[in-house]
Short mmCIF file of C-alpha atoms in Angstrom, two decimals:
data_model
loop_
_atom_site.label_atom_id
_atom_site.label_comp_id
_atom_site.label_asym_id
_atom_site.label_seq_id
_atom_site.Cartn_x
_atom_site.Cartn_y
_atom_site.Cartn_z
CA MET A 1 -59.61 22.25 -92.06
CA SER A 2 -56.54 24.31 -91.44
CA ASN A 3 -53.77 23.25 -89.10
CA GLN A 4 -54.74 26.12 -86.86
CA ASN A 5 -58.28 24.79 -86.55
CA CYS A 6 -57.00 21.22 -85.91
CA MET A 7 -54.85 22.44 -83.07
CA LYS A 8 -57.84 24.34 -81.71
CA TYR A 9 -59.73 21.03 -81.19
CA LEU A 10 -56.84 18.65 -80.49
CA GLY A 11 -55.86 20.42 -77.28
CA PRO A 12 -59.23 20.03 -75.53
CA ALA A 13 -59.57 16.48 -76.93
CA ALA A 14 -56.22 15.52 -75.48
CA ILE A 15 -57.22 16.99 -72.14
CA CYS A 16 -60.44 14.97 -72.23
CA VAL A 17 -58.56 11.79 -73.10
CA LEU A 18 -56.07 12.40 -70.31
CA ALA A 19 -58.91 13.10 -67.88
CA ILE A 20 -60.64 9.86 -68.86
CA LEU A 21 -57.40 7.92 -68.53
CA GLY A 22 -56.81 9.51 -65.15
CA ILE A 23 -60.27 8.54 -63.97
CA LEU A 24 -59.82 4.98 -65.26
CA TYR A 25 -56.43 4.76 -63.58
CA TYR A 26 -57.82 5.99 -60.27
CA TYR A 27 -60.76 3.59 -60.27
CA PHE A 28 -59.07 0.47 -61.67
CA PHE A 29 -55.31 0.74 -61.14
CA SER A 30 -54.52 3.02 -58.20
CA ALA A 31 -54.19 1.56 -54.70
CA PHE A 32 -57.35 -0.28 -53.73
CA SER A 33 -56.50 -0.16 -50.04
CA ALA A 34 -56.97 2.90 -47.87
CA LYS A 35 -54.59 1.38 -45.31
CA SER A 36 -50.86 2.07 -45.30
CA ALA A 37 -50.03 -1.43 -44.04
CA THR A 38 -50.69 -4.56 -46.09
CA GLN A 39 -54.00 -6.20 -45.27
CA TYR A 40 -55.19 -9.74 -45.96
CA VAL A 41 -58.68 -10.90 -46.83
CA TYR A 42 -59.63 -14.50 -46.02
CA ILE A 43 -62.26 -16.07 -48.26
CA ASP A 44 -63.63 -19.39 -47.02
CA THR A 45 -66.19 -21.92 -48.22
CA ASP A 46 -69.08 -20.09 -46.56
CA ASP A 47 -68.48 -16.83 -48.39
CA ASN A 48 -70.72 -15.42 -51.10
CA ILE A 49 -70.30 -12.22 -53.07
CA ASP A 50 -72.02 -10.15 -50.40
CA SER A 51 -69.67 -11.39 -47.68
CA VAL A 52 -66.69 -10.76 -49.98
CA TYR A 53 -67.87 -7.16 -50.36
CA PHE A 54 -68.33 -6.95 -46.59
CA LYS A 55 -64.74 -8.08 -45.99
CA LEU A 56 -63.31 -5.67 -48.56
CA SER A 57 -65.30 -2.54 -47.72
CA PRO A 58 -63.46 -1.59 -44.47
CA ILE A 59 -60.15 -1.68 -46.33
CA ALA A 60 -61.09 -0.08 -49.64
CA LYS A 61 -61.07 3.41 -51.07
CA ALA A 62 -64.45 4.44 -52.43
CA GLY A 63 -63.50 4.72 -56.13
CA PRO A 64 -61.53 1.47 -56.48
CA TYR A 65 -64.19 -0.34 -54.44
CA SER A 66 -66.84 0.77 -56.97
CA ALA A 67 -64.58 -0.34 -59.82
CA PHE A 68 -64.15 -3.76 -58.21
CA LYS A 69 -67.92 -4.19 -57.97
CA THR A 70 -68.24 -3.16 -61.61
CA LEU A 71 -65.75 -5.85 -62.62
CA VAL A 72 -67.69 -8.42 -60.59
CA ARG A 73 -70.98 -7.47 -62.27
CA HIS A 74 -69.44 -8.04 -65.68
CA SER A 75 -67.92 -11.42 -64.83
CA LYS A 76 -68.91 -14.81 -63.43
CA TYR A 77 -66.86 -14.37 -60.26
CA ALA A 78 -69.91 -14.25 -57.99
CA ASP A 79 -70.77 -17.80 -59.06
CA HIS A 80 -67.20 -19.12 -58.76
CA ILE A 81 -65.73 -17.63 -55.59
CA LYS A 82 -62.40 -19.22 -54.69
CA THR A 83 -61.21 -19.66 -51.14
CA GLY A 84 -57.86 -18.30 -50.03
CA ARG A 85 -55.84 -15.61 -48.31
CA TYR A 86 -55.50 -12.58 -50.55
CA GLU A 87 -53.16 -9.64 -50.17
CA VAL A 88 -54.60 -6.12 -50.29
CA SER A 89 -51.76 -3.60 -50.31
CA THR A 90 -50.96 -0.16 -51.66
CA HIS A 91 -49.46 -1.57 -54.85
CA ILE A 92 -52.57 -3.55 -55.77
CA GLY A 93 -55.42 -1.84 -57.62
CA ALA A 94 -59.02 -2.92 -58.13
CA PHE A 95 -58.27 -4.67 -61.42
CA LYS A 96 -55.31 -6.62 -60.05
CA LEU A 97 -57.18 -7.54 -56.87
CA PHE A 98 -60.17 -8.72 -58.91
CA ARG A 99 -57.87 -10.83 -61.11
CA HIS A 100 -56.22 -12.39 -58.03
CA LEU A 101 -59.54 -13.29 -56.42
CA LYS A 102 -61.03 -14.55 -59.67
CA ASN A 103 -58.02 -16.75 -60.47
CA GLY A 104 -57.32 -17.85 -56.90
CA GLN A 105 -53.89 -16.16 -56.85
CA GLN A 106 -53.55 -16.07 -53.10
CA SER A 107 -50.68 -15.17 -50.77
CA PRO A 108 -49.22 -17.97 -48.65
CA VAL A 109 -49.06 -17.85 -44.87
CA SER A 110 -45.88 -18.33 -42.89
CA LEU A 111 -46.74 -21.43 -40.91
CA THR A 112 -44.48 -22.16 -37.95
CA ILE A 113 -44.69 -25.68 -36.59
CA PRO A 114 -44.77 -25.24 -32.81
CA SER A 115 -42.93 -27.42 -30.31
CA VAL A 116 -46.05 -28.70 -28.56
CA ARG A 117 -46.76 -31.85 -26.55
CA THR A 118 -49.92 -33.40 -27.94
CA VAL A 119 -51.83 -33.89 -31.16
CA ASP A 120 -54.64 -31.74 -29.80
CA ASN A 121 -52.17 -28.94 -28.99
CA LEU A 122 -50.74 -29.15 -32.50
CA SER A 123 -54.17 -29.21 -34.13
CA GLU A 124 -55.28 -26.15 -32.21
CA GLU A 125 -52.16 -24.17 -33.10
CA LEU A 126 -52.26 -25.09 -36.80
CA SER A 127 -55.97 -24.26 -37.07
CA LYS A 128 -55.18 -20.68 -36.01
CA HIS A 129 -53.24 -20.18 -39.25
CA LEU A 130 -55.13 -22.40 -41.70
CA MET A 131 -58.67 -22.74 -43.00
CA LEU A 132 -58.71 -26.27 -41.55
CA SER A 133 -60.50 -26.65 -38.23
CA LYS A 134 -58.88 -28.05 -35.10
CA ASP A 135 -61.19 -31.08 -35.32
CA ASP A 136 -60.28 -31.73 -38.99
CA ILE A 137 -56.57 -31.83 -38.18
CA SER A 138 -56.93 -33.79 -34.95
CA ARG A 139 -59.17 -36.39 -36.58
CA ALA A 140 -56.63 -37.00 -39.34
CA LEU A 141 -53.66 -37.28 -36.98
CA LYS A 142 -55.52 -39.77 -34.78
CA ASP A 143 -56.59 -41.94 -37.71
CA GLU A 144 -54.36 -44.98 -38.27
CA ALA A 145 -55.14 -45.24 -41.98
CA THR A 146 -54.22 -41.60 -42.57
CA CYS A 147 -50.99 -41.94 -40.60
CA ARG A 148 -50.01 -45.12 -42.50
CA LYS A 149 -50.44 -43.20 -45.75
CA TYR A 150 -47.46 -41.09 -44.70
CA ASP A 151 -45.42 -44.02 -43.28
CA TYR A 152 -46.22 -43.33 -39.61
CA ASP A 153 -48.71 -44.47 -37.01
CA THR A 154 -50.71 -42.51 -34.44
CA THR A 155 -47.87 -42.70 -31.89
CA THR A 156 -45.17 -41.52 -34.30
CA ILE A 157 -47.03 -39.08 -36.58
CA MET A 158 -45.68 -36.12 -34.58
CA CYS A 159 -42.20 -37.15 -35.80
CA MET A 160 -43.18 -35.89 -39.25
CA PHE A 161 -43.55 -32.28 -38.08
CA ILE A 162 -40.18 -30.54 -38.09
CA PRO A 163 -40.46 -27.25 -36.16
CA ASN A 164 -39.46 -24.77 -38.83
CA THR A 165 -41.42 -22.07 -40.67
CA TYR A 166 -42.96 -22.88 -44.05
CA ASN A 167 -44.87 -20.90 -46.68
CA ILE A 168 -48.13 -22.71 -47.31
CA TYR A 169 -51.53 -21.78 -48.65
CA TRP A 170 -54.13 -20.94 -46.01
CA ASN A 171 -56.84 -23.02 -47.72
CA CYS A 172 -54.75 -26.17 -48.19
CA SER A 173 -56.51 -29.48 -47.62
CA ILE A 174 -55.47 -31.86 -44.85
CA ASP A 175 -53.86 -34.12 -47.47
CA LYS A 176 -51.83 -31.24 -48.91
CA LEU A 177 -50.78 -30.15 -45.43
CA LEU A 178 -49.59 -33.62 -44.46
CA SER A 179 -47.93 -34.21 -47.82
CA ARG A 180 -46.03 -30.95 -47.40
CA MET A 181 -44.93 -31.93 -43.89
CA GLN A 182 -43.76 -35.32 -45.18
CA LYS A 183 -41.76 -33.59 -47.92
CA GLU A 184 -40.18 -31.17 -45.42
CA SER A 185 -39.34 -34.04 -43.07
CA ARG A 186 -37.57 -35.90 -45.87
CA LEU A 187 -35.61 -32.76 -46.75
CA PHE A 188 -34.65 -32.31 -43.10
CA TRP A 189 -33.28 -35.83 -42.89
CA THR A 190 -30.26 -35.22 -45.05
CA ASP A 191 -27.70 -37.92 -45.77
CA ALA A 192 -25.51 -36.43 -43.04
CA ARG A 193 -28.24 -36.62 -40.40
CA ARG A 194 -29.24 -40.13 -41.46
CA SER A 195 -25.62 -41.29 -41.29
CA LYS A 196 -25.31 -39.97 -37.74
CA ALA A 197 -28.52 -41.74 -36.73
CA GLU A 198 -27.31 -45.00 -38.27
CA ALA A 199 -24.01 -44.70 -36.40
CA LEU A 200 -26.03 -44.53 -33.18
CA LYS A 201 -28.17 -47.47 -34.36
CA LEU A 202 -31.27 -45.30 -34.07
CA SER A 203 -34.00 -44.65 -36.63
CA PRO A 204 -35.06 -41.06 -37.37
CA ASN A 205 -38.23 -41.65 -35.32
CA GLU A 206 -36.15 -42.91 -32.39
CA VAL A 207 -33.86 -39.87 -32.63
CA ILE A 208 -36.88 -37.57 -32.50
CA THR A 209 -38.41 -39.51 -29.60
CA LEU A 210 -35.19 -39.24 -27.60
CA ALA A 211 -34.88 -35.56 -28.56
CA SER A 212 -38.38 -34.91 -27.22
CA ILE A 213 -37.28 -36.21 -23.81
CA VAL A 214 -34.07 -34.17 -23.91
CA ASP A 215 -36.04 -31.00 -24.76
CA GLU A 216 -38.37 -31.63 -21.83
CA GLU A 217 -35.41 -32.00 -19.49
CA THR A 218 -33.82 -28.65 -20.29
CA ALA A 219 -34.11 -25.49 -22.35
CA ASN A 220 -30.33 -25.12 -22.20
CA ASN A 221 -29.17 -26.03 -25.72
CA ALA A 222 -25.54 -26.25 -24.64
CA GLU A 223 -26.32 -29.04 -22.18
CA LYS A 224 -28.61 -31.06 -24.44
CA PRO A 225 -25.83 -33.20 -26.02
CA MET A 226 -24.72 -34.22 -22.50
CA ILE A 227 -28.25 -35.23 -21.51
CA ALA A 228 -28.70 -37.07 -24.80
CA GLY A 229 -25.46 -38.95 -24.09
CA MET A 230 -26.68 -39.97 -20.63
CA TYR A 231 -29.96 -41.36 -21.94
CA TYR A 232 -28.18 -43.03 -24.84
CA ASN A 233 -25.89 -44.80 -22.37
CA ARG A 234 -28.95 -46.19 -20.62
CA LEU A 235 -30.40 -47.40 -23.90
CA MET A 236 -27.17 -49.24 -24.67
CA VAL A 237 -26.77 -50.96 -21.27
CA ARG A 238 -27.04 -54.73 -21.49
CA SER A 239 -26.45 -56.80 -18.38
CA ALA A 240 -27.93 -59.61 -16.33
CA LYS A 241 -29.99 -56.99 -14.48
CA TYR A 242 -30.99 -55.15 -17.66
CA PRO A 243 -31.15 -57.67 -20.53
CA ASN A 244 -33.34 -55.29 -22.54
CA GLY A 245 -31.51 -52.13 -21.60
CA MET A 246 -31.59 -49.95 -18.54
CA PRO A 247 -34.89 -48.10 -18.05
CA LEU A 248 -34.59 -44.46 -19.04
CA GLN A 249 -36.49 -43.38 -15.92
CA ALA A 250 -37.25 -40.05 -17.56
CA ASP A 251 -39.60 -37.95 -15.45
CA PRO A 252 -41.04 -36.07 -18.48
CA THR A 253 -42.47 -39.36 -19.78
CA ILE A 254 -44.39 -39.78 -16.52
CA LYS A 255 -45.90 -36.33 -16.95
CA PHE A 256 -46.87 -37.28 -20.50
CA ALA A 257 -48.39 -40.59 -19.41
CA TRP A 258 -50.55 -38.79 -16.82
CA LYS A 259 -51.09 -35.75 -19.10
CA ARG A 260 -50.14 -33.67 -16.07
CA PHE A 261 -47.60 -31.29 -17.53
CA GLU A 262 -47.81 -28.88 -14.64
CA LEU A 263 -46.08 -31.28 -12.22
CA LYS A 264 -42.96 -29.90 -10.54
CA ARG A 265 -42.01 -33.08 -8.65
CA ILE A 266 -42.48 -36.73 -9.53
CA TYR A 267 -43.37 -38.80 -6.48
CA ASN A 268 -43.21 -42.59 -6.22
CA ASN A 269 -46.98 -42.97 -6.35
CA LEU A 270 -46.92 -41.53 -9.90
CA LEU A 271 -44.42 -44.08 -11.18
CA HIS A 272 -46.80 -47.04 -11.38
CA ILE A 273 -49.11 -45.80 -14.10
CA HIS A 274 -49.81 -48.51 -16.68
CA SER A 275 -48.67 -46.80 -19.87
CA PRO A 276 -46.21 -47.51 -22.70
CA TYR A 277 -44.84 -44.04 -21.95
CA ASN A 278 -43.81 -45.02 -18.42
CA THR A 279 -40.04 -45.30 -18.80
CA TYR A 280 -39.66 -46.40 -15.19
CA THR A 281 -41.44 -49.70 -15.86
CA ASN A 282 -40.74 -50.14 -19.59
CA PRO A 283 -37.17 -50.41 -20.90
CA GLY A 284 -36.15 -48.55 -24.00
CA LEU A 285 -37.74 -45.55 -25.65
CA PRO A 286 -41.47 -44.81 -25.45
CA PRO A 287 -43.47 -45.62 -28.61
CA GLY A 288 -43.28 -42.06 -29.88
CA PRO A 289 -42.24 -38.52 -28.99
CA ILE A 290 -43.68 -36.77 -25.94
CA ARG A 291 -43.58 -33.46 -27.80
CA ILE A 292 -42.41 -32.06 -31.11
CA PRO A 293 -38.74 -31.51 -30.29
CA SER A 294 -36.73 -28.50 -31.38
CA VAL A 295 -34.20 -28.78 -34.18
CA ALA A 296 -31.57 -28.08 -31.50
CA GLY A 297 -32.86 -31.08 -29.56
CA ILE A 298 -32.75 -33.36 -32.60
CA ASP A 299 -29.24 -32.28 -33.49
CA ALA A 300 -28.18 -32.67 -29.85
CA VAL A 301 -29.07 -36.36 -30.08
CA LEU A 302 -27.31 -36.76 -33.41
CA ASN A 303 -24.23 -35.04 -31.96
CA LEU A 304 -24.50 -36.39 -28.42
CA VAL A 305 -21.51 -36.32 -26.09
CA HIS A 306 -19.99 -39.74 -25.54
CA HIS A 307 -19.27 -40.10 -21.81
CA ASP A 308 -19.82 -42.71 -19.11
CA TYR A 309 -22.53 -41.02 -17.03
CA LEU A 310 -25.67 -43.04 -16.29
CA TYR A 311 -27.49 -40.67 -13.94
CA MET A 312 -28.41 -37.02 -13.74
CA CYS A 313 -30.35 -34.76 -11.43
CA ALA A 314 -31.34 -31.12 -11.71
CA LYS A 315 -28.91 -28.81 -9.95
CA GLU A 316 -29.98 -27.45 -6.61
CA ASP A 317 -29.28 -23.88 -7.78
CA PHE A 318 -32.29 -24.09 -10.18
CA SER A 319 -30.10 -22.99 -13.07
CA GLY A 320 -31.87 -25.39 -15.41
CA THR A 321 -28.73 -27.51 -15.75
CA HIS A 322 -27.87 -30.88 -14.19
CA ASN A 323 -25.40 -32.76 -12.02
CA PHE A 324 -24.24 -35.96 -13.73
CA ALA A 325 -23.13 -39.12 -11.95
CA ARG A 326 -21.48 -42.40 -12.88
CA THR A 327 -22.74 -44.39 -9.88
CA TYR A 328 -26.10 -44.64 -8.18
CA ASP A 329 -24.61 -43.67 -4.81
CA GLU A 330 -23.24 -40.47 -6.28
CA HIS A 331 -26.62 -39.81 -7.90
CA LEU A 332 -28.43 -40.23 -4.57
CA LYS A 333 -26.26 -37.50 -3.06
CA ASN A 334 -27.11 -35.17 -5.96
CA ALA A 335 -30.80 -36.02 -5.64
CA ALA A 336 -30.77 -35.34 -1.89
CA ARG A 337 -29.36 -31.86 -2.46
CA TYR A 338 -31.98 -31.08 -5.11
CA SER A 339 -34.81 -32.45 -2.94
CA ALA A 340 -33.67 -30.29 -0.03
CA ALA A 341 -33.64 -27.23 -2.31
CA LEU A 342 -37.20 -28.00 -3.46
CA ASN A 343 -38.35 -28.39 0.13
CA SER A 344 -36.73 -25.10 1.14
CA ARG A 345 -38.72 -23.32 -1.54
CA GLY A 346 -41.94 -25.13 -0.68
CA ILE A 347 -42.17 -26.71 -4.15
CA LYS A 348 -44.46 -29.74 -4.06
#
């Protein structure tokens, strides 16, 4: 066959090959998603291949969606579906998406540990971002054996959760979640932070417990070291009247004991609740934190201001800051001004 005849057939053949490659590229390698923004598909333990298709179909382009189903038919994926959170974006084609789902190559979630008050609050918030249910998390955090596994108990387990943001897999087990939180807690407690805690003669759990009270007292980060110093002074008092230390008399612990976080004023009739969290009747710190404190709150305790104040009262201007006093008589005057301001506003 002459060169002229070869060229006569090579041109159309090349066009056919290019057309086939183009079709294959469109179906298997072009963007699977019809959406401009990245989407995520969540595959859980209840999913089968039909529900996987159902979750993908609203996102997919017709051609790549057909290619994905073709890949499934010629594999064992339908019998080995793996849970997880999978990215579907414009740079992922049907073949790549299929490979990710088949191999369990999921995208992590950004999990922010919230500064909440109770185990149930924490469990509910975490369950919104993980495959774990609220009940699964709550049951583990209220189980003594589980808490001991991570060197805590049910009153101190909240100390392990440092309120930062972490990348973690959506389908992690409760053990993997808690192990990760333990690892992050150990990383948070650097040698520098531990040295500061030791200088105060406080354990990390005690620092966090005190920080939780400080955080409840104010959202003003600048004032937190002053408040921490005031409570620390009370902890350190030893006298004939207070052989075990001066009671902290922290109103937020009364709210926690009653689980009445909406209270605006703490009246005398609320101070007699029988609870280890009642810091009016029990000297020293409560057995554990009354919320997950902020990092600012923890560092405020570690860097507390050393002064000689023993009392504080919210300022009557409702600025969120406090008047500090060295003597009880001075404190009573501050308290009277604040009480009058509450009364004038009808706050009960």
